[in-house]
XYZ file of N, CA, C and O in Angstrom:
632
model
N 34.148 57.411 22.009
C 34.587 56.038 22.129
C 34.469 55.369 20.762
O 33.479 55.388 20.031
N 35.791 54.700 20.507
C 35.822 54.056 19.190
C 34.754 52.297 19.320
O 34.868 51.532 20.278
N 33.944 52.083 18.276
C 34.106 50.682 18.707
C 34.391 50.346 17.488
O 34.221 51.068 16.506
N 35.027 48.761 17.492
C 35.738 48.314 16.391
C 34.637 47.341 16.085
O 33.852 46.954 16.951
N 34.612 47.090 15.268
C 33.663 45.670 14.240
C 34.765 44.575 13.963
O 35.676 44.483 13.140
N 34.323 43.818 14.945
C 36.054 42.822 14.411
C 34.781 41.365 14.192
O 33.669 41.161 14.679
N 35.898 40.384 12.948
C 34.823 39.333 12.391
C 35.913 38.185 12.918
O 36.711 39.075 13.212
N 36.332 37.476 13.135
C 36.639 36.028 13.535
C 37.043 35.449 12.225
O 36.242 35.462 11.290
N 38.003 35.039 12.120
C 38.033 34.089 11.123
C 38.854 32.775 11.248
O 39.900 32.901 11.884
N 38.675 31.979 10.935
C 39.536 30.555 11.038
C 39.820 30.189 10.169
O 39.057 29.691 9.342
N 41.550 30.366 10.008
C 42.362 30.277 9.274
C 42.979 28.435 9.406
O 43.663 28.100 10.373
N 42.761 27.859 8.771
C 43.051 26.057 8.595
C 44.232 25.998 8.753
O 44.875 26.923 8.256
N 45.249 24.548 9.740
C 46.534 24.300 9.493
C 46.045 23.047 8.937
O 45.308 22.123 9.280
N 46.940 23.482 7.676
C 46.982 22.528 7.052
C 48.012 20.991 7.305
O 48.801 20.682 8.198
N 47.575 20.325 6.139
C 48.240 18.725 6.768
C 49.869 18.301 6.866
O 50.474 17.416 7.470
N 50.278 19.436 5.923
C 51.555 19.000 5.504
C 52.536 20.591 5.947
O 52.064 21.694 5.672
N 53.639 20.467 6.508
C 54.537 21.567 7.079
C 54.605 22.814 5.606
O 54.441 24.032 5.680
N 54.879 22.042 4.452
C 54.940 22.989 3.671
C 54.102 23.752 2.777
O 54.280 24.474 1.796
N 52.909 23.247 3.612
C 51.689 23.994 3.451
C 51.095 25.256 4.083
O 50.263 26.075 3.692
N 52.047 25.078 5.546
C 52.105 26.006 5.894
C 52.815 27.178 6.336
O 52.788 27.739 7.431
N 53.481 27.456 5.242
C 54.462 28.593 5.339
C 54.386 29.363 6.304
O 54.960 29.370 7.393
N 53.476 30.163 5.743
C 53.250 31.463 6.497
C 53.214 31.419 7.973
O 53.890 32.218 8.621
N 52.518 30.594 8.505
C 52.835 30.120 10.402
C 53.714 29.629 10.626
O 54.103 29.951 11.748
N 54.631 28.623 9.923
C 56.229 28.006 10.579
C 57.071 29.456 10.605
O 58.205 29.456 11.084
N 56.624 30.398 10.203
C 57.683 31.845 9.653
C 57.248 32.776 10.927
O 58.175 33.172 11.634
N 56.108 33.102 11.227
C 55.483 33.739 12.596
C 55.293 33.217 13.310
O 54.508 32.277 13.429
N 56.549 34.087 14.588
C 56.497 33.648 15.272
C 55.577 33.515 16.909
O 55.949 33.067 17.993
N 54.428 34.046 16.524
C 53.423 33.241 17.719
C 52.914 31.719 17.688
O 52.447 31.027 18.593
N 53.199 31.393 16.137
C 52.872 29.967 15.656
C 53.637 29.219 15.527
O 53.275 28.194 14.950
N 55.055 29.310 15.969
C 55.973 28.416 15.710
C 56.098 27.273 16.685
O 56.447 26.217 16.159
N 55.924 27.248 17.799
C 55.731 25.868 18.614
C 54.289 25.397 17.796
O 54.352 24.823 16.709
N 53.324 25.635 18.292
C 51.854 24.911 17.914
C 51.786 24.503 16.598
O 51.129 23.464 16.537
N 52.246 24.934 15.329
C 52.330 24.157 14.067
C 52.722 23.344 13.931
O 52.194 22.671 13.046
N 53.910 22.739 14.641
C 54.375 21.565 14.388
C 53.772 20.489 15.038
O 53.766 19.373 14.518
N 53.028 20.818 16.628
C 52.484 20.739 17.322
C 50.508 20.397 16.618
O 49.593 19.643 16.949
N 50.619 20.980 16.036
C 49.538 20.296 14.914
C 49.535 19.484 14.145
O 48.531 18.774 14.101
N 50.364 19.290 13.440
C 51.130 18.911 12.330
C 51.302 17.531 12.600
O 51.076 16.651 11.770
N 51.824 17.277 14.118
C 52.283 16.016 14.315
C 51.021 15.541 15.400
O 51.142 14.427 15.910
N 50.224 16.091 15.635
C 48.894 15.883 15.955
C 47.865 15.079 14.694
O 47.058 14.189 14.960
N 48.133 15.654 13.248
C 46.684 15.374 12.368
C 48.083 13.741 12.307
O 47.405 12.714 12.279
N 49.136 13.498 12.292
C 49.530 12.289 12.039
C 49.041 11.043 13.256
O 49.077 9.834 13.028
N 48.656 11.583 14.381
C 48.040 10.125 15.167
C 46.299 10.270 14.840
O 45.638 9.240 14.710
N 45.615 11.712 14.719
C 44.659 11.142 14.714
C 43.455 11.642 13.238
O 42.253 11.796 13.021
N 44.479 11.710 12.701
C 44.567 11.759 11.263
C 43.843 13.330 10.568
O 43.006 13.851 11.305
N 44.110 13.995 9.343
C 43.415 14.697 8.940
C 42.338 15.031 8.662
O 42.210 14.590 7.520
N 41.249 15.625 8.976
C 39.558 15.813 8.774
C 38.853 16.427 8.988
O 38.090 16.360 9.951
N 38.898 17.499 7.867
C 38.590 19.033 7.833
C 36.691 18.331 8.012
O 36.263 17.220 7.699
N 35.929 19.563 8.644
C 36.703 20.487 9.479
C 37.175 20.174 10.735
O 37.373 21.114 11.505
N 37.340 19.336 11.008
C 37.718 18.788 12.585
C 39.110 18.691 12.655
O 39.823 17.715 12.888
N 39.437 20.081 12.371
C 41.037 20.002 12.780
C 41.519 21.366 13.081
O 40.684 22.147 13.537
N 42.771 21.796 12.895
C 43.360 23.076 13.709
C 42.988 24.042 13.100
O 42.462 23.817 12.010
N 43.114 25.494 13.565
C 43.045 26.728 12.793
C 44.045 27.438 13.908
O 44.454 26.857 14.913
N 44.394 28.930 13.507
C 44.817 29.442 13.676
C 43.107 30.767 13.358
O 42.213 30.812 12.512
N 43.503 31.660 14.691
C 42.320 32.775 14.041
C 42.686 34.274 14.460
O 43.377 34.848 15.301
N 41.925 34.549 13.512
C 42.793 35.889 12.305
C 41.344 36.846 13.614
O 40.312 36.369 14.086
N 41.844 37.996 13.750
C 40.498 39.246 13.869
C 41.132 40.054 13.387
O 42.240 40.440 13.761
N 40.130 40.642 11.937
C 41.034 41.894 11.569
C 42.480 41.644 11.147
O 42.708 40.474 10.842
N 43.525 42.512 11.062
C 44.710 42.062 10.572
C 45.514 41.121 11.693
O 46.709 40.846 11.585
N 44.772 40.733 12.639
C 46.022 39.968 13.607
C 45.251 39.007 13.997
O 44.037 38.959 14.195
N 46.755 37.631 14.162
C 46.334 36.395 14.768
C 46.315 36.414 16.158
O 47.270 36.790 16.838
N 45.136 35.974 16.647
C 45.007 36.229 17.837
C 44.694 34.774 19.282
O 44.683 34.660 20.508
N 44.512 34.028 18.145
C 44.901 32.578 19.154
C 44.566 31.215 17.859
O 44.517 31.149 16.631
N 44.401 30.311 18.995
C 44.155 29.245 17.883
C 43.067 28.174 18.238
O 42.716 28.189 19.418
N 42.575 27.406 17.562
C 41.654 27.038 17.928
C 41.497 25.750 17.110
O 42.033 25.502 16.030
N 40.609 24.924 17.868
C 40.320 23.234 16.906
C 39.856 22.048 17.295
O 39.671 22.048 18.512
N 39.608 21.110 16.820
C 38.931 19.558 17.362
C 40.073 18.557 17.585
O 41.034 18.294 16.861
N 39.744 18.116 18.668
C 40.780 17.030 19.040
C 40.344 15.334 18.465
O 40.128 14.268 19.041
N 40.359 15.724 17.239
C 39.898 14.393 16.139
C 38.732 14.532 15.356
O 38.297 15.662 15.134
N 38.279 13.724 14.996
C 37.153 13.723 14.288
C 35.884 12.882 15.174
O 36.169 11.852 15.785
N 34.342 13.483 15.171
C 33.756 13.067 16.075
C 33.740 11.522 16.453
O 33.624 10.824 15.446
N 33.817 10.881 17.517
C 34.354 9.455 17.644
C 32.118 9.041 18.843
O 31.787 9.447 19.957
N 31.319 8.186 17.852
C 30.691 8.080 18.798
C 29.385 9.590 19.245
O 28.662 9.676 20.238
N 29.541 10.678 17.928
C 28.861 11.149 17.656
C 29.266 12.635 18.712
O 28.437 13.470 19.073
N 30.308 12.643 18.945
C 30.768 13.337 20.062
C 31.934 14.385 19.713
O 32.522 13.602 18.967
N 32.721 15.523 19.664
C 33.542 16.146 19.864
C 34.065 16.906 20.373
O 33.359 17.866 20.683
N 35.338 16.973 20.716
C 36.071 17.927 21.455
C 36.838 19.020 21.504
O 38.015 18.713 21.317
N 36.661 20.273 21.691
C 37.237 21.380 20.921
C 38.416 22.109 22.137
O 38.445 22.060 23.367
N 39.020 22.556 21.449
C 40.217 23.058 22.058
C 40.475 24.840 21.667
O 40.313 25.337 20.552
N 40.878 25.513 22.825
C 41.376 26.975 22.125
C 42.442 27.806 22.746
O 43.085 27.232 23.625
N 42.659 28.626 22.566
C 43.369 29.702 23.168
C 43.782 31.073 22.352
O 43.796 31.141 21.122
N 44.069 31.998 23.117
C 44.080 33.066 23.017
C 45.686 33.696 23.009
O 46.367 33.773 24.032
N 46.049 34.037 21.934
C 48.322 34.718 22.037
C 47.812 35.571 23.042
O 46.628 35.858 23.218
N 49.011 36.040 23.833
C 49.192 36.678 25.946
C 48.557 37.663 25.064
O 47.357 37.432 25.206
N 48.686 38.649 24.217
C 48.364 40.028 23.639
C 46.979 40.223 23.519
O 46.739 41.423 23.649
N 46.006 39.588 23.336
C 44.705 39.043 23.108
C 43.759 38.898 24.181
O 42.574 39.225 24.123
N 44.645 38.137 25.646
C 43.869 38.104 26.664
C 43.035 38.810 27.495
O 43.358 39.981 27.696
N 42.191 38.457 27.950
C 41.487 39.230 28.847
C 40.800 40.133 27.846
O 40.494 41.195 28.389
N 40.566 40.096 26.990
C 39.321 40.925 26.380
C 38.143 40.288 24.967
O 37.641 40.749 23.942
N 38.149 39.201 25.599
C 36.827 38.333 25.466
C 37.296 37.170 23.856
O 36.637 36.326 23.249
N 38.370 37.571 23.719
C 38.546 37.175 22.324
C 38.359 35.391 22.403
O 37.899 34.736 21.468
N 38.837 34.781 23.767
C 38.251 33.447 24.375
C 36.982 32.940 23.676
O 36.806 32.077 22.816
N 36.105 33.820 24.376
C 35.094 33.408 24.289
C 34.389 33.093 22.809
O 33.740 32.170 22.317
N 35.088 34.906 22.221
C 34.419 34.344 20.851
C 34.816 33.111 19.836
O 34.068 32.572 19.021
N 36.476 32.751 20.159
C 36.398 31.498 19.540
C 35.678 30.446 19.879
O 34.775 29.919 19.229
N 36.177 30.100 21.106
C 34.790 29.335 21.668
C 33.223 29.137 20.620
O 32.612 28.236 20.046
N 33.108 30.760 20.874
C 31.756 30.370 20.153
C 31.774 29.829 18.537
O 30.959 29.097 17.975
N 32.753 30.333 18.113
C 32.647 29.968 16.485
C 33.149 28.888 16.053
O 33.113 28.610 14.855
N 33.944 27.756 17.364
C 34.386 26.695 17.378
C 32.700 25.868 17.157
O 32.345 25.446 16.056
N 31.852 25.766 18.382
C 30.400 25.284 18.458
C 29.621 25.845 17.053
O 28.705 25.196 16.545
N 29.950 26.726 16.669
C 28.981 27.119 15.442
C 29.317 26.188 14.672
O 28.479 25.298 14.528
N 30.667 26.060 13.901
C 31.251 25.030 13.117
C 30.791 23.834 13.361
O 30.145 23.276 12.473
N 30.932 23.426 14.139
C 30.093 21.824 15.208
C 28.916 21.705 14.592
O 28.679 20.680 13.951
N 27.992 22.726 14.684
C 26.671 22.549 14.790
C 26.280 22.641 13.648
O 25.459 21.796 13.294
N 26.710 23.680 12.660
C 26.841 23.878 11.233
C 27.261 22.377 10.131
O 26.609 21.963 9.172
N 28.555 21.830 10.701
C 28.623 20.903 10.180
C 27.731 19.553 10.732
O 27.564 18.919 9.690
N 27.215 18.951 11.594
C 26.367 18.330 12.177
C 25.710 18.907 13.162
O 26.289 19.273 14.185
N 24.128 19.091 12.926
C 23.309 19.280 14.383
C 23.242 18.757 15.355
O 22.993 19.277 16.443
N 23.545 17.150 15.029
C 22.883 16.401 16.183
C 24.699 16.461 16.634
O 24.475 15.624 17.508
N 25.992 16.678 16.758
C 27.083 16.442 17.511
C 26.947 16.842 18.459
O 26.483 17.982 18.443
N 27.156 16.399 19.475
C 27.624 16.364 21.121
C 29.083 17.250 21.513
O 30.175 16.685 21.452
N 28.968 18.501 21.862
C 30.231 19.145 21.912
C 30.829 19.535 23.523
O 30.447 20.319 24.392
N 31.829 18.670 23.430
C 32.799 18.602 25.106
C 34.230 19.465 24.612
O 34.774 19.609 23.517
N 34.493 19.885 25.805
C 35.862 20.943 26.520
C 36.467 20.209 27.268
O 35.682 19.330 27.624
N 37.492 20.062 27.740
C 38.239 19.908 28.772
C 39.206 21.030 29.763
O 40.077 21.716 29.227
N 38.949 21.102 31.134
C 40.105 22.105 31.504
C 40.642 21.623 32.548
O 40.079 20.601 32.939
N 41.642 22.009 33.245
C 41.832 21.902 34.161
C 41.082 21.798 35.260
O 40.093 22.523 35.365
N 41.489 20.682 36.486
C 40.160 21.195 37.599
C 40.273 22.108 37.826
O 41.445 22.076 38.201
N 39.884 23.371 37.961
C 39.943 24.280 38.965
C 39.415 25.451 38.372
O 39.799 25.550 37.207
N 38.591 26.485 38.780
C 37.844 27.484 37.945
C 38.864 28.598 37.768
O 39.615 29.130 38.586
N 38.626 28.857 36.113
C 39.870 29.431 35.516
C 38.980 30.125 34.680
O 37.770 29.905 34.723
N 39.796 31.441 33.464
C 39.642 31.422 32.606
C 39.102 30.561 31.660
O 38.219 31.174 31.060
N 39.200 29.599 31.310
C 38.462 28.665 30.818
C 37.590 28.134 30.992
O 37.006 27.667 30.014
N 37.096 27.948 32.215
C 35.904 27.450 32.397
C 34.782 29.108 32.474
O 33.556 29.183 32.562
N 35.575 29.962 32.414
C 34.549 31.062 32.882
C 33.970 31.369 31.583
O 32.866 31.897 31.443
N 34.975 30.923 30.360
C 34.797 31.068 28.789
C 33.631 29.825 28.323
O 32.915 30.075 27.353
N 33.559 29.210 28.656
C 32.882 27.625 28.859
C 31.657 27.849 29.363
O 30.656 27.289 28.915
N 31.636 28.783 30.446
C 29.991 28.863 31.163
C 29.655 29.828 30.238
O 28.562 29.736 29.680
N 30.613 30.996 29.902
C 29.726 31.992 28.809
C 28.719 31.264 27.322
O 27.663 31.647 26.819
N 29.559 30.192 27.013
C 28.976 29.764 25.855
C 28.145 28.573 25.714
O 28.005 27.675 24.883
N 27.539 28.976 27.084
C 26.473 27.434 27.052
C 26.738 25.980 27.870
O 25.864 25.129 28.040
N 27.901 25.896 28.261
C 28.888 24.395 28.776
C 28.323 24.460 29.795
O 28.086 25.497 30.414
N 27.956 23.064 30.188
C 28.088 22.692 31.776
C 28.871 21.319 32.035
O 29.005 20.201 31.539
N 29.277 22.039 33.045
C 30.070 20.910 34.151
C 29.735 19.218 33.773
O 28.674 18.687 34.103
N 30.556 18.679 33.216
C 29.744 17.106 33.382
C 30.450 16.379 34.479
O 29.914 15.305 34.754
N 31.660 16.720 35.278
C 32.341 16.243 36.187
C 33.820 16.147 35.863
O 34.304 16.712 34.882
N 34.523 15.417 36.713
C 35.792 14.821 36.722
C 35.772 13.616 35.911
O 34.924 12.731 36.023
N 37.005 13.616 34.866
C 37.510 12.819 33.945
C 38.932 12.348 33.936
O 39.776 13.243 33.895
N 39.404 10.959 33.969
C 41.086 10.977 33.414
C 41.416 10.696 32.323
O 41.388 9.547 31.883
N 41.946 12.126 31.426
C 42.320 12.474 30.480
C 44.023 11.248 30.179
O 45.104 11.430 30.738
N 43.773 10.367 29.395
C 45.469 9.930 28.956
C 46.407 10.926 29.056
O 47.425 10.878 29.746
N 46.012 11.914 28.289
C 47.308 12.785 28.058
C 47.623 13.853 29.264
O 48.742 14.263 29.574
N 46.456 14.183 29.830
C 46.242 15.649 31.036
C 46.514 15.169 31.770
O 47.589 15.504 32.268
N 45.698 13.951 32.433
C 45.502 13.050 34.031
C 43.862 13.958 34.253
O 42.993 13.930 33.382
N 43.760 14.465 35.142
C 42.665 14.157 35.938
C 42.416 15.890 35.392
O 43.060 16.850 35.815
N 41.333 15.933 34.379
C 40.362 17.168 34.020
C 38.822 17.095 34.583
O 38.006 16.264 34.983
N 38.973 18.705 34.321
C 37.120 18.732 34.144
C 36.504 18.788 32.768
O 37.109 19.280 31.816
N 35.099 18.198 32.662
C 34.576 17.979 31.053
C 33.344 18.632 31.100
O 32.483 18.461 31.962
N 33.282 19.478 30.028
C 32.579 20.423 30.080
C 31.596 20.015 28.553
O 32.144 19.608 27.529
N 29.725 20.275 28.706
C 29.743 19.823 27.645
C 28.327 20.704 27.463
O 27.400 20.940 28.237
N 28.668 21.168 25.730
C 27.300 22.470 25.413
C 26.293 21.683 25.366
O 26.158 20.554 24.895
N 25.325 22.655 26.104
C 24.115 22.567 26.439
C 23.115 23.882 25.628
O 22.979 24.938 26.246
N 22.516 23.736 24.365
C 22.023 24.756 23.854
C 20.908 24.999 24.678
O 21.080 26.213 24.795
N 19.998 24.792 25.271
C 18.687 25.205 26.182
C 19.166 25.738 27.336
O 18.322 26.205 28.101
N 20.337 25.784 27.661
C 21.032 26.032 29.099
C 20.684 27.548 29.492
O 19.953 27.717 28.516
N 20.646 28.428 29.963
C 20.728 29.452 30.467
C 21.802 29.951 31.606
O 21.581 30.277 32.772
N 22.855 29.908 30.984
C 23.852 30.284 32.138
C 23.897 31.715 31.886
O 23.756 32.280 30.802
N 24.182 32.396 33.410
C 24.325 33.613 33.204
C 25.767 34.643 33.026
O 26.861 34.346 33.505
N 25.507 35.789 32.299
C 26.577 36.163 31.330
C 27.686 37.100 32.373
O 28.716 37.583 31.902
């Protein structure tokens, strides 16, 4: 049995379209860049609290990022995984290296998820990395989510 050593990396979208070549050109990134792009214009640019794209090894394998800059000592991270990727944990590890970043760049930040109601993939990625349930929320843009928010002392099981 082979095992692979794969490292995570988060690759930045940057602020301006022609900054980012290389993703308006590949196409797993061609909706969501612009889709970023016209995202850092309402709630403005502010590394690191903004998009990536992430690399394992030679391939992009989803994307990942903060939905603003912490507002109130608080932030919200967002991810996903390209269909090719799924189902073999690659979720989770952004997830986790989303909260590392968080915590790395401020200790004391407060880090919330949002998903859909209903237990999914996402929330199963969410309990792996510490999140608990804070309840039902209405999201402006979603309508009616669940908010999920890390708990480092938590012990959820794996």
């Amino acid at each position: 049995m082979t095992i692979k050593n794969s490292i995570l990396e988060l690759i930045p979208v940057l602020e301006h379209v022609d900054e980012n070549i290389a993703f308006t050109k590949n196409p797993l990134c061609q909706d969501s860049i612009y889709m970023s792009i016209d995202f850092y214009k309402k709630v403005g640019f502010a590394p690191p609290w903004i998009c990536y794209y992430v690399k394992e090894n030679d391939d992009l394998v989803g994307c990942a990022g903060f939905k603003g800059k912490p507002v109130n000592g608080t932030i919200e991270i967002a991810y996903g995984t390209f269909e090719k990727f799924r189902n073999q944990g690659v979720g989770t590890k952004i997830c986790k290296i989303l909260v590392g970043l968080s915590l790395k760049t401020d200790p004391t930040i407060r880090i919330t998820a949002r998903t859909l109601p209903e237990n999914n993939f996402s929330t199963r990625i969410l309990q792996k990395n510490k999140f608990q349930f804070m309840g039902n929320v209405n999201d402006p843009e979603d309508g009616e989510v669940w908010e999920w928010e890390y708990k480092s002392d938590t012990n959820n099981e794996k």
